[in-house]
Amino acid sequence: MTSVKQPATMVNAFDPARLGDLDAETRGMIERRMRLLGPAYRLFYEQPLRVERGSGPFLYDQNGVEYLDAYNNVASVGHANPRVAAAIAGQAARLATHTRYVQEPILRYAESILPSFGGRLAEDGHIMFTCTGSEANDLALRIAQHRTGRDGIIITSEAYHGNSQLTAGCSPSLGRRAPLGPWVRQVPTPDSYRLPRETMVPWFVEQVARQIDDLERHGNGIAAFICDSIFSSDGIYDDPVGLLAPVADLVRSRGGVFIADEVQAGFGRTGTAFWGYRRHGVDPDMVTMGKPMGNGFPVAAVAVRPDIIAGFGCDMRYFNTFGGNAVAIAAAQATLDVLRDDALSENAERVGNHIRAGFARLRHRFPVIGDIRGAGLYVGVEMVTDPASRQPDGALAARIVNGLRDRHILISATGFHANTLKIRPPLVFTTENADRLLDQTEALLDALAG
Amino acid sequence: MTSVKQPATMVNAFDPARLGDLDAETRGMIERRMRLLGPAYRLFYEQPLRVERGSGPFLYDQNGVEYLDAYNNVASVGHANPRVAAAIAGQAARLATHTRYVQEPILRYAESILPSFGGRLAEDGHIMFTCTGSEANDLALRIAQHRTGRDGIIITSEAYHGNSQLTAGCSPSLGRRAPLGPWVRQVPTPDSYRLPRETMVPWFVEQVARQIDDLERHGNGIAAFICDSIFSSDGIYDDPVGLLAPVADLVRSRGGVFIADEVQAGFGRTGTAFWGYRRHGVDPDMVTMGKPMGNGFPVAAVAVRPDIIAGFGCDMRYFNTFGGNAVAIAAAQATLDVLRDDALSENAERVGNHIRAGFARLRHRFPVIGDIRGAGLYVGVEMVTDPASRQPDGALAARIVNGLRDRHILISATGFHANTLKIRPPLVFTTENADRLLDQTEALLDALAG
C-alpha cells in the first residue's frame, strides 16, 4: 500500500513549492506569513483559504464568498454564536481573573457538567481546567504517572494527543520524524473495514496486553492507556461498541489507568451519548476535553476520580493562569447551555445518520467509496482504488478534499494513508447543509470519473 | 535558616485545615470548591478572597468592597480594560478560527511586535503562538532539544517555567515532591543581597559552566539555558545587569541555545526596556511570553531565530488549535496598542521607582526590611529577622501579606524562604495607588511592631 502522507508533511497541507500557482495577493500574504510565523506552520488545501467572518456553519472569505464548513469541530454551536459571543463580551468587560480567588461561576459550571460524565465521575469526580486539549492530556498523563509510579503509556497507532513534549511524544500522526516518547507503545488501529468483526474485541484486548507485557519487560509497566473513542486520526472507527470496556478492565488489572481523550469525540459530537466513551459503555478513570468546550475560546479540562488525583493533589498543586478564568468559564457555560437548549447532540446524531445514508446511496454509483463510518457528526468515508482489494486511495481523497473546497465546501482527510474523508461540521449543521455537501460530492465524483 | 515553605505547599496558600476559622458562606463555597475541583487547587491568603468584578488596578468582592490589586501581572492594562474587552467582543461576534486559514490580523500583530525584540529577532525572527506561557516554554524547549540533538536544560534554583510535564520538570519552585526532569540542572540564585557584587558575574558564569560540564559528563550536553531575567520565583533580582550576556555566550559556545522566559518580565513589566532580557543587553535565541499578552485572554508566544527553528519546522509542524486564533490576536493587538498608546512601560518604570523609594524610606524605620529590589513594576522587598544576620523571615512576610489583604491591598511573597514581598500590580498603577500601598504597609508594620 502506498501512502500520500510523507513523514514530515500533513494530510491536506498546502505545499509551499506551489506558491507560484496562486494569485499575486494570496501569494504575497503567504510569503509574508512564512517570513513572520516561520516554517512550522501549515495551511490547508492546494489553494489556501482566506477567512474573515463566520456564521453558523458558514465561513466567508475576503470577498464575502460563502463556504459551507463541514470540517471545523471547535465552533460546535456555530461560528460566532451570538449567545457565546455575548457571554464572552459581558465577562471580559467585568473580570478575567484566575482560580486562586473564590468565584462562583466555575463551581456552577463544574456542577452542570460533572453529571454528564456518568459512572463514578458523575458520583464524586473532580474537574480541573486547562486552556487546551494538549494541556489537558499532558496533565492527565502526569497524574497517571504520579498515581501509578510508572512511565508506560499505550496509544493507538495513528493517535494524536497534543503538542506538548509529553503529548507530542504520544502522537505518531505528527509524522515519522516527530519522536515518540521512550515509554510510549502503540497498538494497531481497530480497522473495522479490514479486520474480522467477530474477533475484533479479543484481538484488540490482546494487542493491548502485549504492549503492557513489553512495558513491564523493558521498564516499570503501564501508567495509562489513552484513547480517542472515535479514533479520529486513525481513520474514524465507531464500531464495535464495547471495544473499550474490556481494555479498561485489563489496563486496571495491570495497574494502569484508563484515560478517555474526548477532545475530539466529546460534547455531543458523536451523538446522544454526549461523550464518545459512553457509546462504548466504559467508565474511565479520567476524561480529557477541549476543542468545542468554549466554541473557540481557549478552555479545556480534565475530569478525574478522587482516588486517582489524591496523591498528586497532596504532592504537587496544579495552577494554570488562564485555565478556568472567569471569561473561559463564561464561554464554556454558554456553550454548554446552547448545546443542551438546542439539543445539538440529538441534531448531530440525526444529521450524521443522514450524511452516512447519503454516502451509502452514493456508494452504489461510486464503488471507490469503500467504507462509511462514524457516529453523530463525525463521519469517515474511506476511499479505495476498488472495493475488492480495499487498497487505500489517498490521492483520490486529496482530489475530493480540494475539489470540494473549489465548490465552497470544507472537509479534510485522515488515517495513515490519508484516504478517509473527514467530515465533522459544527453541530448546528442541518439536513439542508448535509444535502448540499452530498449533492456537491456526487457532482464532483461524476466530474472526476468523467 | 528555617523556611516557611513546606515541600508540597505554596507561598501564601490558604490552609484547608483552617476552614473552621472562616464565615459560614465562605466555608461553604470552599468546601464545594474542594469537592468539585479536587485537591490540586490552591487559594490565596489565610482568609481567601472572593472576587466578582475588576476595574483598572482594583478588584471588588461580592459586597462591592474595593481591593487595591498590587499583585496581578496578567491584567497589565487594567482589569476589564475597555479597549481590550471591546476588541474581544467584536472579534468573538465575527470569527474565532485558527491558523490553518490565511488571516490578515495575525500577520499585522507579528509585524507590530517583532521589532520590539531587538537584535537578531527584530531582524528576521519568527513568532509562533500558543495559549499559555507553559505551552510557550514547552515548545521552546522542544525546539532547543530538536535543534541541538541534546537533552540538557539549565535553570535557576527556584525557577518556575510551567505546568506541562516538561516545564514542571524545570520548575523546582513547585516544591520538593514535584520531580525535576532527569536532564535538568540548577544553578544557584544570583542573590545580590548576600553575594559580593564585584564577583557576581564571573561566579554566575562559572556556576553555569559547571552544570554544562555535568550534563556532558552524564549525558549528551546542554540543549538550553532558560531564565526569567527578573528571577521572579527565586526572589526577584534585577542586578547586576549584564549578568546574562556572558551566560548566553558560554551556552552558545558549548552548543546550547539561550531562552529568555519573558512570561513574567515581559511586555513593559520591568520598565522601558520593554523586555527583561533587553535590560541585560542579551540577544537571545528564543523569547517566550504569555501572561499579560492578552490582558487575561489566553494567548502566549515563542519568538525564535530562523536558524533555530528551521530543522524543527521541516521535521515537525506545530499546530495549536486556539493558539493565535482570531480572538486571541484581537486581544493581543488591543493590549499591545494600549501598552504603547498609554506609555505603560514608562509608567511602570516611574511608579516602580516610586515604590522602591518609598520602601527605602520605610527601611530607616523598620530594619527588618533587609533589601529592596526589582525593576519597573516588579518589586521585591526582602524581610529579615535583622539586617546584620540577613536571616530570612518568611513568617513576617506572611504576616505582612495577610495583614495587607485585611487592609484591602493584594500582594504576595516569593523566594525559597518565601520572605520576599512580591509586588507586581497592573501597569496602570498610579503614584497615588503606590502611596496607598506604602501608607498601609507602614501602618501595618507599626501595628506588627506595636
Coordinates of C-alpha atoms in Angstrom, one line a residue, chain A:
Chain A
M1 CA 0.0 0.0 0.0
T2 CA 1.4 3.4 -0.9
S3 CA 0.8 6.4 1.3
V4 CA 0.4 10.0 0.2
K5 CA 1.4 11.2 3.6
Q6 CA 5.1 11.8 3.8
P7 CA 7.0 11.6 7.1
A8 CA 7.2 15.3 7.8
T9 CA 4.1 16.5 6.0
M10 CA 0.5 16.6 6.9
V11 CA -2.8 15.5 5.4
N12 CA -4.3 18.2 3.3
A13 CA -1.4 20.6 3.7
F14 CA -0.7 23.4 1.2
D15 CA 2.7 22.7 -0.5
P16 CA 4.8 25.9 -0.4
A17 CA 6.6 24.6 -3.6
R18 CA 3.4 25.5 -5.4
L19 CA 3.3 29.2 -4.3
G20 CA 3.7 30.1 -7.9
D21 CA 0.3 28.7 -8.8
L22 CA -1.5 31.2 -6.6
D23 CA -2.8 34.7 -7.4
A24 CA -0.5 37.5 -6.5
E25 CA -2.4 38.7 -3.5
T26 CA -2.6 35.3 -1.8
R27 CA 1.0 34.5 -2.7
G28 CA 2.1 37.8 -1.1
M29 CA 0.2 37.1 2.1
I30 CA 1.5 33.5 2.4
E31 CA 5.1 34.7 1.8
R32 CA 4.7 37.3 4.5
R33 CA 3.2 34.6 6.7
M34 CA 6.1 32.3 6.2
R35 CA 8.6 35.1 7.0
L36 CA 6.7 36.1 10.1
L37 CA 5.4 32.8 11.5
G38 CA 8.2 30.6 10.3
P39 CA 8.4 27.1 8.8
A40 CA 6.5 25.1 11.4
Y41 CA 3.1 26.5 10.4
R42 CA 0.9 24.7 7.8
L43 CA -2.1 25.8 5.7
F44 CA -5.0 23.7 4.5
Y45 CA -5.7 23.0 0.8
E46 CA -3.9 23.3 -2.5
Q47 CA -5.4 26.7 -2.7
P48 CA -5.3 28.0 0.8
L49 CA -8.4 29.7 2.1
R50 CA -8.6 33.2 3.5
V51 CA -11.3 33.7 6.0
E52 CA -12.7 36.9 7.5
R53 CA -16.1 36.1 9.0
G54 CA -18.2 33.2 10.2
S55 CA -21.8 32.5 11.0
G56 CA -23.4 29.2 11.9
P57 CA -22.0 26.5 9.6
F58 CA -20.6 29.1 7.2
L59 CA -17.2 30.8 6.7
Y60 CA -16.8 33.8 4.4
D61 CA -13.6 34.9 2.6
Q62 CA -12.4 38.4 2.0
N63 CA -14.8 38.9 -0.9
G64 CA -17.8 37.7 1.1
V65 CA -17.9 34.3 -0.7
E66 CA -19.7 31.7 1.5
Y67 CA -18.1 28.4 2.3
L68 CA -20.1 25.6 3.9
D69 CA -17.9 24.5 6.8
A70 CA -18.1 20.7 7.2
Y71 CA -14.8 20.4 9.0
N72 CA -14.4 22.7 12.0
N73 CA -15.1 20.8 15.2
V74 CA -14.4 23.7 17.5
A75 CA -17.3 26.0 16.6
S76 CA -19.8 23.3 17.6
V77 CA -22.6 25.7 18.4
G78 CA -21.9 27.6 15.2
H79 CA -19.3 30.2 14.1
A80 CA -19.7 33.4 16.1
N81 CA -22.6 32.0 18.1
P82 CA -24.3 35.1 19.5
R83 CA -25.0 33.6 23.0
V84 CA -21.4 32.6 23.4
A85 CA -20.1 35.8 22.0
A86 CA -22.3 37.8 24.3
A87 CA -21.2 35.8 27.4
I88 CA -17.6 36.4 26.5
A89 CA -18.2 40.1 25.9
G90 CA -20.1 40.5 29.1
Q91 CA -17.5 38.7 31.3
A92 CA -14.4 40.3 29.5
A93 CA -15.9 43.7 30.4
R94 CA -16.3 42.6 34.1
L95 CA -13.4 40.4 35.2
A96 CA -11.0 37.9 33.8
T97 CA -9.0 36.6 36.7
H98 CA -7.9 33.2 38.0
T99 CA -8.8 30.3 40.3
R100 CA -6.8 31.4 43.3
Y101 CA -9.6 33.6 44.3
V102 CA -13.0 32.2 45.2
Q103 CA -15.5 32.6 42.3
E104 CA -19.0 31.2 42.0
P105 CA -19.4 30.6 38.2
I106 CA -16.6 28.0 38.0
L107 CA -18.4 26.0 40.7
R108 CA -21.7 26.3 38.9
Y109 CA -20.1 25.1 35.6
A110 CA -18.5 22.1 37.4
E111 CA -21.9 21.2 38.9
S112 CA -23.5 21.5 35.5
I113 CA -21.0 19.3 33.6
L114 CA -19.9 16.6 36.1
P115 CA -23.2 14.6 36.0
S116 CA -22.8 14.3 32.2
F117 CA -19.8 12.0 32.6
G118 CA -21.9 9.2 34.1
G119 CA -20.5 6.4 36.2
R120 CA -18.1 7.1 39.0
L121 CA -17.1 10.5 37.7
A122 CA -20.7 11.7 38.0
E123 CA -20.8 10.4 41.5
D124 CA -17.8 12.2 43.0
G125 CA -15.4 13.2 40.2
H126 CA -13.5 16.4 40.1
I127 CA -12.9 18.7 37.1
M128 CA -9.7 20.7 36.6
F129 CA -9.3 23.4 34.0
T130 CA -6.6 24.0 31.4
C131 CA -6.6 26.1 28.2
T132 CA -6.0 23.4 25.6
G133 CA -6.7 19.8 24.9
S134 CA -2.9 19.3 24.8
E135 CA -2.6 20.7 28.3
A136 CA -5.5 18.5 29.5
N137 CA -3.8 15.4 28.1
D138 CA -0.4 16.4 29.4
L139 CA -1.9 16.9 32.9
A140 CA -3.9 13.6 32.8
L141 CA -0.8 11.7 31.8
R142 CA 1.2 13.4 34.6
I143 CA -1.5 12.5 37.1
A144 CA -1.5 8.9 35.8
Q145 CA 2.3 8.6 36.1
H146 CA 2.3 10.1 39.6
R147 CA -0.6 7.8 40.7
T148 CA 1.0 4.6 39.4
G149 CA 4.6 5.4 39.9
R150 CA 5.1 4.2 36.3
D151 CA 6.0 5.6 32.9
G152 CA 4.3 3.5 30.3
I153 CA 1.7 4.9 28.0
I154 CA -0.2 3.0 25.4
I155 CA -1.8 4.7 22.4
T156 CA -3.3 3.7 19.0
S157 CA -1.0 3.6 16.0
E158 CA -2.0 6.9 14.4
A159 CA -3.1 8.7 17.6
Y160 CA -2.9 12.4 18.1
H161 CA -3.0 13.6 21.7
G162 CA -1.3 17.1 21.7
N163 CA 1.6 19.4 21.0
S164 CA 3.5 19.5 24.4
Q165 CA 6.6 17.4 24.6
L166 CA 4.8 14.6 26.5
T167 CA 1.7 14.6 24.3
A168 CA 3.5 15.1 21.0
G169 CA 5.5 12.0 22.1
C170 CA 2.1 10.2 22.2
S171 CA 1.2 11.5 18.7
P172 CA 2.5 9.3 15.9
S173 CA 0.2 11.1 13.5
L174 CA 2.6 14.1 13.7
G175 CA 4.8 12.2 11.3
R176 CA 7.7 9.8 11.5
R177 CA 10.3 12.4 12.2
A178 CA 8.4 13.5 15.4
P179 CA 9.9 11.4 18.2
L180 CA 7.6 9.2 20.3
G181 CA 8.4 9.0 24.0
P182 CA 10.7 6.3 25.2
W183 CA 7.9 4.7 27.2
V184 CA 5.1 5.0 24.6
R185 CA 3.8 1.9 23.0
Q186 CA 1.3 1.7 20.1
V187 CA -1.5 -0.8 19.4
P188 CA -2.8 -1.2 15.9
T189 CA -5.9 0.7 14.7
P190 CA -9.1 -1.3 15.2
D191 CA -9.7 -1.3 11.5
S192 CA -13.3 -2.4 11.3
Y193 CA -13.2 -2.3 7.4
R194 CA -10.4 -4.9 7.1
L195 CA -10.4 -6.9 10.3
P196 CA -13.0 -9.6 11.1
R197 CA -15.7 -8.1 13.3
E198 CA -16.4 -11.2 15.4
T199 CA -12.8 -11.4 16.7
M200 CA -12.1 -7.7 16.9
V201 CA -12.7 -7.3 20.6
P202 CA -10.5 -10.1 21.9
W203 CA -7.9 -9.3 19.2
F204 CA -7.7 -5.6 20.3
V205 CA -7.5 -6.6 24.0
E206 CA -4.7 -9.0 23.1
Q207 CA -2.8 -6.2 21.4
V208 CA -3.0 -4.0 24.5
A209 CA -1.9 -7.0 26.7
R210 CA 1.2 -7.5 24.5
Q211 CA 2.2 -3.8 24.9
I212 CA 1.7 -4.0 28.7
D213 CA 3.9 -7.0 28.7
D214 CA 6.5 -5.1 26.7
L215 CA 6.4 -2.1 29.1
E216 CA 6.8 -4.5 32.0
R217 CA 9.7 -6.3 30.3
H218 CA 11.6 -3.1 29.4
G219 CA 10.6 -0.7 32.2
N220 CA 8.2 -0.4 35.1
G221 CA 4.9 -1.1 33.4
I222 CA 1.8 0.7 32.3
A223 CA 0.7 4.1 33.7
A224 CA -2.0 4.8 31.3
F225 CA -3.9 3.7 28.2
I226 CA -5.2 6.8 26.4
C227 CA -7.6 6.6 23.6
D228 CA -9.9 8.8 21.4
S229 CA -13.0 6.7 21.3
I230 CA -13.8 7.8 17.7
F231 CA -10.2 7.1 16.6
S232 CA -10.1 10.4 14.7
S233 CA -6.6 10.4 13.4
D234 CA -6.5 6.6 12.9
G235 CA -9.2 6.9 10.3
I236 CA -12.5 7.3 12.3
Y237 CA -13.8 4.0 13.7
D238 CA -17.1 3.8 15.6
D239 CA -17.6 0.0 15.7
P240 CA -17.7 -2.4 17.5
V241 CA -19.0 -0.5 20.5
G242 CA -18.0 -2.3 23.6
L243 CA -14.4 -2.4 22.3
L244 CA -13.0 -0.3 25.1
A245 CA -14.6 -1.6 28.3
P246 CA -12.6 -4.9 28.4
V247 CA -9.5 -2.8 27.6
A248 CA -10.2 -0.6 30.6
D249 CA -10.6 -3.7 32.8
L250 CA -7.3 -5.1 31.5
V251 CA -5.4 -1.9 32.0
R252 CA -6.7 -1.5 35.6
S253 CA -5.9 -5.1 36.4
R254 CA -2.3 -4.5 35.3
G255 CA -2.1 -1.3 37.5
G256 CA -2.7 1.4 34.9
V257 CA -5.4 4.0 34.5
F258 CA -7.8 4.4 31.5
I259 CA -8.0 7.9 30.0
A260 CA -10.7 8.8 27.6
D261 CA -9.4 11.6 25.3
E262 CA -12.7 13.3 24.4
V263 CA -11.0 16.4 22.9
Q264 CA -12.4 15.4 19.5
A265 CA -15.3 13.0 20.4
G266 CA -16.8 14.9 23.3
F267 CA -19.6 17.4 23.9
G268 CA -22.2 15.8 21.7
R269 CA -20.1 15.4 18.6
T270 CA -20.7 11.7 18.3
G271 CA -24.4 11.8 19.2
T272 CA -26.7 11.5 22.1
A273 CA -24.3 9.6 24.4
F274 CA -22.7 13.1 24.6
W275 CA -19.3 11.6 25.4
G276 CA -17.7 9.2 23.0
Y277 CA -16.7 6.7 25.7
R278 CA -20.3 6.4 26.9
R279 CA -21.1 4.9 23.4
H280 CA -18.6 2.2 24.4
G281 CA -20.1 1.7 27.9
V282 CA -16.7 2.4 29.5
D283 CA -16.3 4.0 32.9
P284 CA -12.9 5.9 32.6
D285 CA -10.6 7.0 35.4
M286 CA -10.0 10.3 33.7
V287 CA -11.7 12.2 30.8
T288 CA -10.0 15.0 28.9
M289 CA -11.8 17.5 26.8
G290 CA -11.2 20.7 24.9
K291 CA -11.8 21.9 21.4
P292 CA -15.6 22.8 21.3
M293 CA -15.7 23.4 25.1
G294 CA -15.8 27.2 24.7
N295 CA -16.8 27.3 21.0
G296 CA -13.3 28.7 20.1
F297 CA -12.4 30.3 23.5
P298 CA -9.3 28.5 24.8
V299 CA -10.7 26.3 27.5
A300 CA -10.2 22.7 28.2
A301 CA -10.4 20.3 31.2
V302 CA -9.6 17.0 32.9
A303 CA -12.3 15.1 34.8
V304 CA -10.7 12.8 37.3
R305 CA -11.7 10.3 40.0
P306 CA -10.8 11.4 43.6
D307 CA -8.7 8.3 44.2
I308 CA -6.6 9.0 41.1
I309 CA -5.8 12.6 41.9
A310 CA -5.5 12.4 45.7
G311 CA -1.7 11.8 45.9
F312 CA -0.9 14.3 43.1
G313 CA -3.0 16.9 44.8
C314 CA -1.2 16.4 48.0
D315 CA 2.3 16.4 46.5
M316 CA 2.0 18.8 43.6
R317 CA -0.5 21.6 43.2
Y318 CA -1.7 22.5 39.7
F319 CA -2.2 26.0 38.6
N320 CA -3.0 27.3 35.1
T321 CA -3.1 31.1 34.9
F322 CA -5.8 31.3 32.3
G323 CA -7.3 27.8 32.9
G324 CA -10.8 28.2 34.1
N325 CA -10.5 32.0 34.4
A326 CA -13.7 34.0 34.6
V327 CA -14.1 34.5 30.8
A328 CA -13.2 30.9 30.0
I329 CA -15.9 29.7 32.3
A330 CA -18.5 32.2 30.9
A331 CA -17.7 30.9 27.4
A332 CA -17.8 27.2 28.5
Q333 CA -21.1 27.7 30.3
A334 CA -22.8 29.5 27.4
T335 CA -21.6 26.8 25.0
L336 CA -22.9 24.0 27.2
D337 CA -26.2 25.8 27.7
V338 CA -26.6 26.2 23.9
L339 CA -25.7 22.5 23.3
R340 CA -28.4 21.5 25.7
D341 CA -31.1 24.1 24.9
D342 CA -30.8 23.4 21.2
A343 CA -30.5 19.6 21.6
L344 CA -27.4 19.6 19.4
S345 CA -26.2 16.1 20.3
E346 CA -29.6 14.9 19.0
N347 CA -29.1 17.0 15.9
A348 CA -25.6 15.5 15.5
E349 CA -27.0 12.0 15.6
R350 CA -29.8 12.8 13.2
V351 CA -27.8 14.8 10.6
G352 CA -24.8 12.5 10.9
N353 CA -27.0 9.5 10.1
H354 CA -28.5 11.4 7.2
I355 CA -24.9 12.1 5.8
R356 CA -23.9 8.4 6.2
A357 CA -27.1 7.3 4.5
G358 CA -26.4 9.7 1.7
F359 CA -22.9 8.4 1.2
A360 CA -24.3 4.8 1.3
R361 CA -26.5 5.8 -1.7
L362 CA -23.5 7.3 -3.5
R363 CA -21.5 4.1 -3.0
H364 CA -23.9 2.3 -5.3
R365 CA -22.8 4.6 -8.1
F366 CA -19.1 5.0 -6.9
P367 CA -17.5 1.8 -5.7
V368 CA -14.3 3.8 -4.8
I369 CA -16.3 4.7 -1.7
G370 CA -15.0 1.7 0.2
D371 CA -16.5 2.2 3.7
I372 CA -18.7 4.7 5.5
R373 CA -18.1 5.1 9.3
G374 CA -18.6 7.4 12.2
A375 CA -21.0 8.4 14.9
G376 CA -23.0 11.6 15.1
L377 CA -21.4 14.4 13.2
Y378 CA -18.0 12.7 13.0
V379 CA -18.2 11.0 9.6
G380 CA -15.4 9.0 7.9
V381 CA -15.7 8.0 4.2
E382 CA -12.9 5.7 3.1
M383 CA -11.7 5.9 -0.5
V384 CA -10.2 2.9 -2.1
T385 CA -8.9 2.0 -5.6
D386 CA -11.6 -0.7 -5.8
P387 CA -13.8 -2.4 -3.2
A388 CA -12.3 -5.9 -3.8
S389 CA -8.7 -5.0 -2.9
R390 CA -9.7 -2.3 -0.4
Q391 CA -6.4 -0.6 -1.4
P392 CA -6.4 2.9 0.2
D393 CA -6.6 5.8 -2.3
G394 CA -5.1 8.8 -0.6
A395 CA -4.7 10.6 -3.9
L396 CA -8.4 10.4 -4.7
A397 CA -9.2 11.6 -1.2
A398 CA -7.0 14.6 -1.8
R399 CA -8.7 15.4 -5.1
I400 CA -12.1 15.2 -3.4
V401 CA -11.0 17.4 -0.5
N402 CA -9.6 20.1 -2.8
G403 CA -12.4 19.6 -5.4
L404 CA -15.0 20.3 -2.6
R405 CA -13.0 23.3 -1.5
D406 CA -13.3 24.7 -5.0
R407 CA -17.0 24.1 -4.7
H408 CA -17.0 26.0 -1.5
I409 CA -17.4 23.1 0.9
L410 CA -14.8 22.4 3.5
I411 CA -13.7 18.9 4.6
S412 CA -10.4 17.2 5.1
A413 CA -8.9 13.6 5.2
T414 CA -7.5 11.4 7.9
G415 CA -5.9 8.0 8.6
F416 CA -2.4 6.6 7.9
H417 CA -3.0 6.7 4.2
A418 CA -4.9 10.0 4.3
N419 CA -7.6 8.2 2.3
T420 CA -10.6 8.7 4.6
L421 CA -12.7 11.8 4.1
K422 CA -13.0 13.5 7.4
I423 CA -16.4 15.3 7.8
R424 CA -17.1 16.9 11.2
P425 CA -19.1 20.1 10.8
P426 CA -20.3 22.4 13.5
L427 CA -23.2 20.6 15.3
V428 CA -25.7 23.2 14.0
F429 CA -25.3 21.5 10.6
T430 CA -28.8 20.9 9.1
T431 CA -30.1 18.3 6.8
E432 CA -30.2 21.0 4.1
N433 CA -26.5 21.7 4.7
A434 CA -25.9 17.9 4.5
D435 CA -27.8 17.6 1.2
R436 CA -25.6 20.4 -0.2
L437 CA -22.5 18.5 0.9
L438 CA -23.9 15.3 -0.6
D439 CA -25.0 16.9 -3.9
Q440 CA -21.7 18.6 -4.4
T441 CA -19.8 15.4 -3.6
E442 CA -21.8 13.5 -6.1
A443 CA -21.3 16.1 -8.8
L444 CA -17.6 16.2 -8.0
L445 CA -17.3 12.4 -8.2
D446 CA -19.1 12.5 -11.5
A447 CA -16.7 15.1 -12.8
L448 CA -13.6 13.1 -11.5
A449 CA -15.0 9.9 -13.1
G450 CA -15.7 11.8 -16.4

